[in-house]
Amino acid sequence: EIIAFDLSTGKQTGQRADAGDGYVSVPLRMDGGNVIAYKRPPYDQGGQIVSIDGDSFKETKLLENPATESVRGVERRMSPEYSELLYSQGRLYMSDVYASEPSSGDKEYLVIAFGTG
């Protein structure tokens, strides 16, 4: 979850944005007073980009990736801990940080992009 702090006191305000069942929220950037976050999905769903209102903490879904098995497999390999993520103008770009020799016969992607259309 993403939590809010009062910058003058350093204490939590009590506002929280829960990622949801099986999802993990990763803040990407600010958009004015809103937080843009990537929600890393559980094994059977696609990832999401959400905007969290800085005042109300109301969440708005901006993008949801397909939940097909092939897309989920590629998206899982682009974990936020080991990849670069960028969301801009309705598109999510995910890239591997390091290129390496393929370890299996499966296709390995260095960059993937998702868009709203």
PDB file of C-alpha atoms in Angstrom:
ATOM      1  CA  GLU A   1       0.000   0.000   0.000  1.00  0.00           C
ATOM      2  CA  ILE A   2       0.957   3.619  -0.406  1.00  0.00           C
ATOM      3  CA  ILE A   3       0.630   5.763   2.727  1.00  0.00           C
ATOM      4  CA  ALA A   4       0.649   9.530   3.282  1.00  0.00           C
ATOM      5  CA  PHE A   5       2.788  11.511   5.725  1.00  0.00           C
ATOM      6  CA  ASP A   6       2.350  15.055   7.022  1.00  0.00           C
ATOM      7  CA  LEU A   7       5.571  16.792   5.973  1.00  0.00           C
ATOM      8  CA  SER A   8       5.456  19.289   8.850  1.00  0.00           C
ATOM      9  CA  THR A   9       5.161  16.636  11.599  1.00  0.00           C
ATOM     10  CA  GLY A  10       6.595  13.550   9.868  1.00  0.00           C
ATOM     11  CA  LYS A  11       3.620  11.505  11.095  1.00  0.00           C
ATOM     12  CA  GLN A  12       1.247   9.383   9.058  1.00  0.00           C
ATOM     13  CA  THR A  13      -2.017  11.064   8.089  1.00  0.00           C
ATOM     14  CA  GLY A  14      -3.989   7.819   8.056  1.00  0.00           C
ATOM     15  CA  GLN A  15      -4.585   7.955   4.311  1.00  0.00           C
ATOM     16  CA  ARG A  16      -3.744   4.717   2.515  1.00  0.00           C
ATOM     17  CA  ALA A  17      -4.058   3.416  -1.022  1.00  0.00           C
ATOM     18  CA  ASP A  18      -4.290  -0.370  -0.816  1.00  0.00           C
ATOM     19  CA  ALA A  19      -2.922  -2.223  -3.847  1.00  0.00           C
ATOM     20  CA  GLY A  20      -5.706  -4.801  -3.834  1.00  0.00           C
ATOM     21  CA  ASP A  21      -5.766  -8.575  -3.543  1.00  0.00           C
ATOM     22  CA  GLY A  22      -2.498 -10.004  -4.843  1.00  0.00           C
ATOM     23  CA  TYR A  23      -1.255  -6.700  -6.327  1.00  0.00           C
ATOM     24  CA  VAL A  24       1.821  -4.740  -5.192  1.00  0.00           C
ATOM     25  CA  SER A  25       1.887  -0.952  -5.713  1.00  0.00           C
ATOM     26  CA  VAL A  26       5.053   0.707  -6.988  1.00  0.00           C
ATOM     27  CA  PRO A  27       5.013   4.536  -7.176  1.00  0.00           C
ATOM     28  CA  LEU A  28       6.425   5.762 -10.500  1.00  0.00           C
ATOM     29  CA  ARG A  29       6.069   9.538 -10.436  1.00  0.00           C
ATOM     30  CA  MET A  30       3.879  12.484  -9.537  1.00  0.00           C
ATOM     31  CA  ASP A  31       1.366  14.087 -11.883  1.00  0.00           C
ATOM     32  CA  GLY A  32       0.546  17.373 -10.200  1.00  0.00           C
ATOM     33  CA  GLY A  33      -0.883  16.346  -6.829  1.00  0.00           C
ATOM     34  CA  ASN A  34      -1.550  12.761  -7.917  1.00  0.00           C
ATOM     35  CA  VAL A  35       0.698   9.724  -7.581  1.00  0.00           C
ATOM     36  CA  ILE A  36       1.073   7.569 -10.696  1.00  0.00           C
ATOM     37  CA  ALA A  37       1.706   3.959  -9.639  1.00  0.00           C
ATOM     38  CA  TYR A  38       2.248   0.592 -11.298  1.00  0.00           C
ATOM     39  CA  LYS A  39       0.356  -2.285  -9.703  1.00  0.00           C
ATOM     40  CA  ARG A  40       2.377  -5.470 -10.175  1.00  0.00           C
ATOM     41  CA  PRO A  41      -0.206  -8.189 -10.741  1.00  0.00           C
ATOM     42  CA  PRO A  42      -0.866 -11.561  -9.152  1.00  0.00           C
ATOM     43  CA  TYR A  43      -0.134 -14.627 -11.292  1.00  0.00           C
ATOM     44  CA  ASP A  44      -3.500 -14.614 -13.116  1.00  0.00           C
ATOM     45  CA  GLN A  45      -4.019 -10.902 -13.881  1.00  0.00           C
ATOM     46  CA  GLY A  46      -2.430  -8.134 -15.940  1.00  0.00           C
ATOM     47  CA  GLY A  47      -0.616  -5.209 -14.367  1.00  0.00           C
ATOM     48  CA  GLN A  48      -2.245  -1.805 -13.980  1.00  0.00           C
ATOM     49  CA  ILE A  49      -1.298   1.842 -14.000  1.00  0.00           C
ATOM     50  CA  VAL A  50      -3.341   3.910 -11.558  1.00  0.00           C
ATOM     51  CA  SER A  51      -3.564   7.541 -10.542  1.00  0.00           C
ATOM     52  CA  ILE A  52      -4.043   8.137  -6.822  1.00  0.00           C
ATOM     53  CA  ASP A  53      -5.537  11.500  -5.901  1.00  0.00           C
ATOM     54  CA  GLY A  54      -3.272  13.206  -3.362  1.00  0.00           C
ATOM     55  CA  ASP A  55      -6.204  14.672  -1.389  1.00  0.00           C
ATOM     56  CA  SER A  56      -8.850  11.943  -1.350  1.00  0.00           C
ATOM     57  CA  PHE A  57      -6.607   8.933  -2.147  1.00  0.00           C
ATOM     58  CA  LYS A  58      -9.266   7.866  -4.651  1.00  0.00           C
ATOM     59  CA  GLU A  59      -7.742   5.548  -7.245  1.00  0.00           C
ATOM     60  CA  THR A  60      -8.404   5.853 -10.981  1.00  0.00           C
ATOM     61  CA  LYS A  61      -7.305   3.059 -13.320  1.00  0.00           C
ATOM     62  CA  LEU A  62      -5.470   4.516 -16.326  1.00  0.00           C
ATOM     63  CA  LEU A  63      -4.279   1.293 -18.000  1.00  0.00           C
ATOM     64  CA  GLU A  64      -4.741  -2.443 -17.537  1.00  0.00           C
ATOM     65  CA  ASN A  65      -2.465  -4.900 -19.303  1.00  0.00           C
ATOM     66  CA  PRO A  66      -3.903  -8.053 -20.914  1.00  0.00           C
ATOM     67  CA  ALA A  67      -4.231 -11.084 -18.655  1.00  0.00           C
ATOM     68  CA  THR A  68      -3.344 -13.625 -21.334  1.00  0.00           C
ATOM     69  CA  GLU A  69      -0.736 -16.185 -20.309  1.00  0.00           C
ATOM     70  CA  SER A  70       1.853 -15.076 -22.881  1.00  0.00           C
ATOM     71  CA  VAL A  71       1.616 -11.392 -21.880  1.00  0.00           C
ATOM     72  CA  ARG A  72       1.660 -12.209 -18.158  1.00  0.00           C
ATOM     73  CA  GLY A  73       4.869 -14.212 -18.616  1.00  0.00           C
ATOM     74  CA  VAL A  74       6.683 -11.338 -20.304  1.00  0.00           C
ATOM     75  CA  GLU A  75       5.355  -8.780 -17.823  1.00  0.00           C
ATOM     76  CA  ARG A  76       6.447 -10.911 -14.826  1.00  0.00           C
ATOM     77  CA  ARG A  77      10.021 -10.942 -16.172  1.00  0.00           C
ATOM     78  CA  MET A  78       9.992  -7.118 -16.086  1.00  0.00           C
ATOM     79  CA  SER A  79       9.754  -6.894 -12.306  1.00  0.00           C
ATOM     80  CA  PRO A  80       9.973  -3.278 -11.027  1.00  0.00           C
ATOM     81  CA  GLU A  81      12.892  -4.260  -8.800  1.00  0.00           C
ATOM     82  CA  TYR A  82      15.018  -5.239 -11.818  1.00  0.00           C
ATOM     83  CA  SER A  83      13.565  -3.172 -14.674  1.00  0.00           C
ATOM     84  CA  GLU A  84      12.973   0.395 -15.722  1.00  0.00           C
ATOM     85  CA  LEU A  85       9.316   1.482 -15.911  1.00  0.00           C
ATOM     86  CA  LEU A  86       8.025   4.636 -17.558  1.00  0.00           C
ATOM     87  CA  TYR A  87       4.410   5.716 -17.971  1.00  0.00           C
ATOM     88  CA  SER A  88       3.691   8.648 -20.267  1.00  0.00           C
ATOM     89  CA  GLN A  89       0.814   9.736 -22.499  1.00  0.00           C
ATOM     90  CA  GLY A  90      -1.215   6.558 -21.941  1.00  0.00           C
ATOM     91  CA  ARG A  91       1.678   4.157 -22.548  1.00  0.00           C
ATOM     92  CA  LEU A  92       3.655   1.948 -20.183  1.00  0.00           C
ATOM     93  CA  TYR A  93       7.212   1.101 -21.191  1.00  0.00           C
ATOM     94  CA  MET A  94       9.091  -1.658 -19.370  1.00  0.00           C
ATOM     95  CA  SER A  95      12.708  -2.537 -20.082  1.00  0.00           C
ATOM     96  CA  ASP A  96      15.309  -4.904 -18.744  1.00  0.00           C
ATOM     97  CA  VAL A  97      18.248  -3.129 -17.137  1.00  0.00           C
ATOM     98  CA  TYR A  98      20.808  -5.668 -18.346  1.00  0.00           C
ATOM     99  CA  ALA A  99      20.979  -7.712 -21.538  1.00  0.00           C
ATOM    100  CA  SER A 100      22.186 -11.281 -21.159  1.00  0.00           C
ATOM    101  CA  GLU A 101      22.404 -14.522 -23.083  1.00  0.00           C
ATOM    102  CA  PRO A 102      19.073 -16.344 -23.195  1.00  0.00           C
ATOM    103  CA  SER A 103      19.012 -19.086 -20.569  1.00  0.00           C
ATOM    104  CA  SER A 104      16.379 -21.214 -22.268  1.00  0.00           C
ATOM    105  CA  GLY A 105      14.702 -21.720 -25.624  1.00  0.00           C
ATOM    106  CA  ASP A 106      11.988 -19.179 -24.695  1.00  0.00           C
ATOM    107  CA  LYS A 107      11.924 -15.726 -26.244  1.00  0.00           C
ATOM    108  CA  GLU A 108      13.420 -13.119 -23.969  1.00  0.00           C
ATOM    109  CA  TYR A 109      12.353  -9.519 -24.372  1.00  0.00           C
ATOM    110  CA  LEU A 110      14.449  -6.479 -23.506  1.00  0.00           C
ATOM    111  CA  VAL A 111      11.597  -3.961 -23.922  1.00  0.00           C
ATOM    112  CA  ILE A 112       7.812  -4.181 -23.916  1.00  0.00           C
ATOM    113  CA  ALA A 113       5.203  -1.454 -24.243  1.00  0.00           C
ATOM    114  CA  PHE A 114       1.496  -1.319 -23.461  1.00  0.00           C
ATOM    115  CA  GLY A 115      -0.931   1.397 -24.502  1.00  0.00           C
ATOM    116  CA  THR A 116      -4.519   2.487 -24.216  1.00  0.00           C
ATOM    117  CA  GLY A 117      -5.006   2.708 -27.943  1.00  0.00           C
TER     118      GLY A 117
END
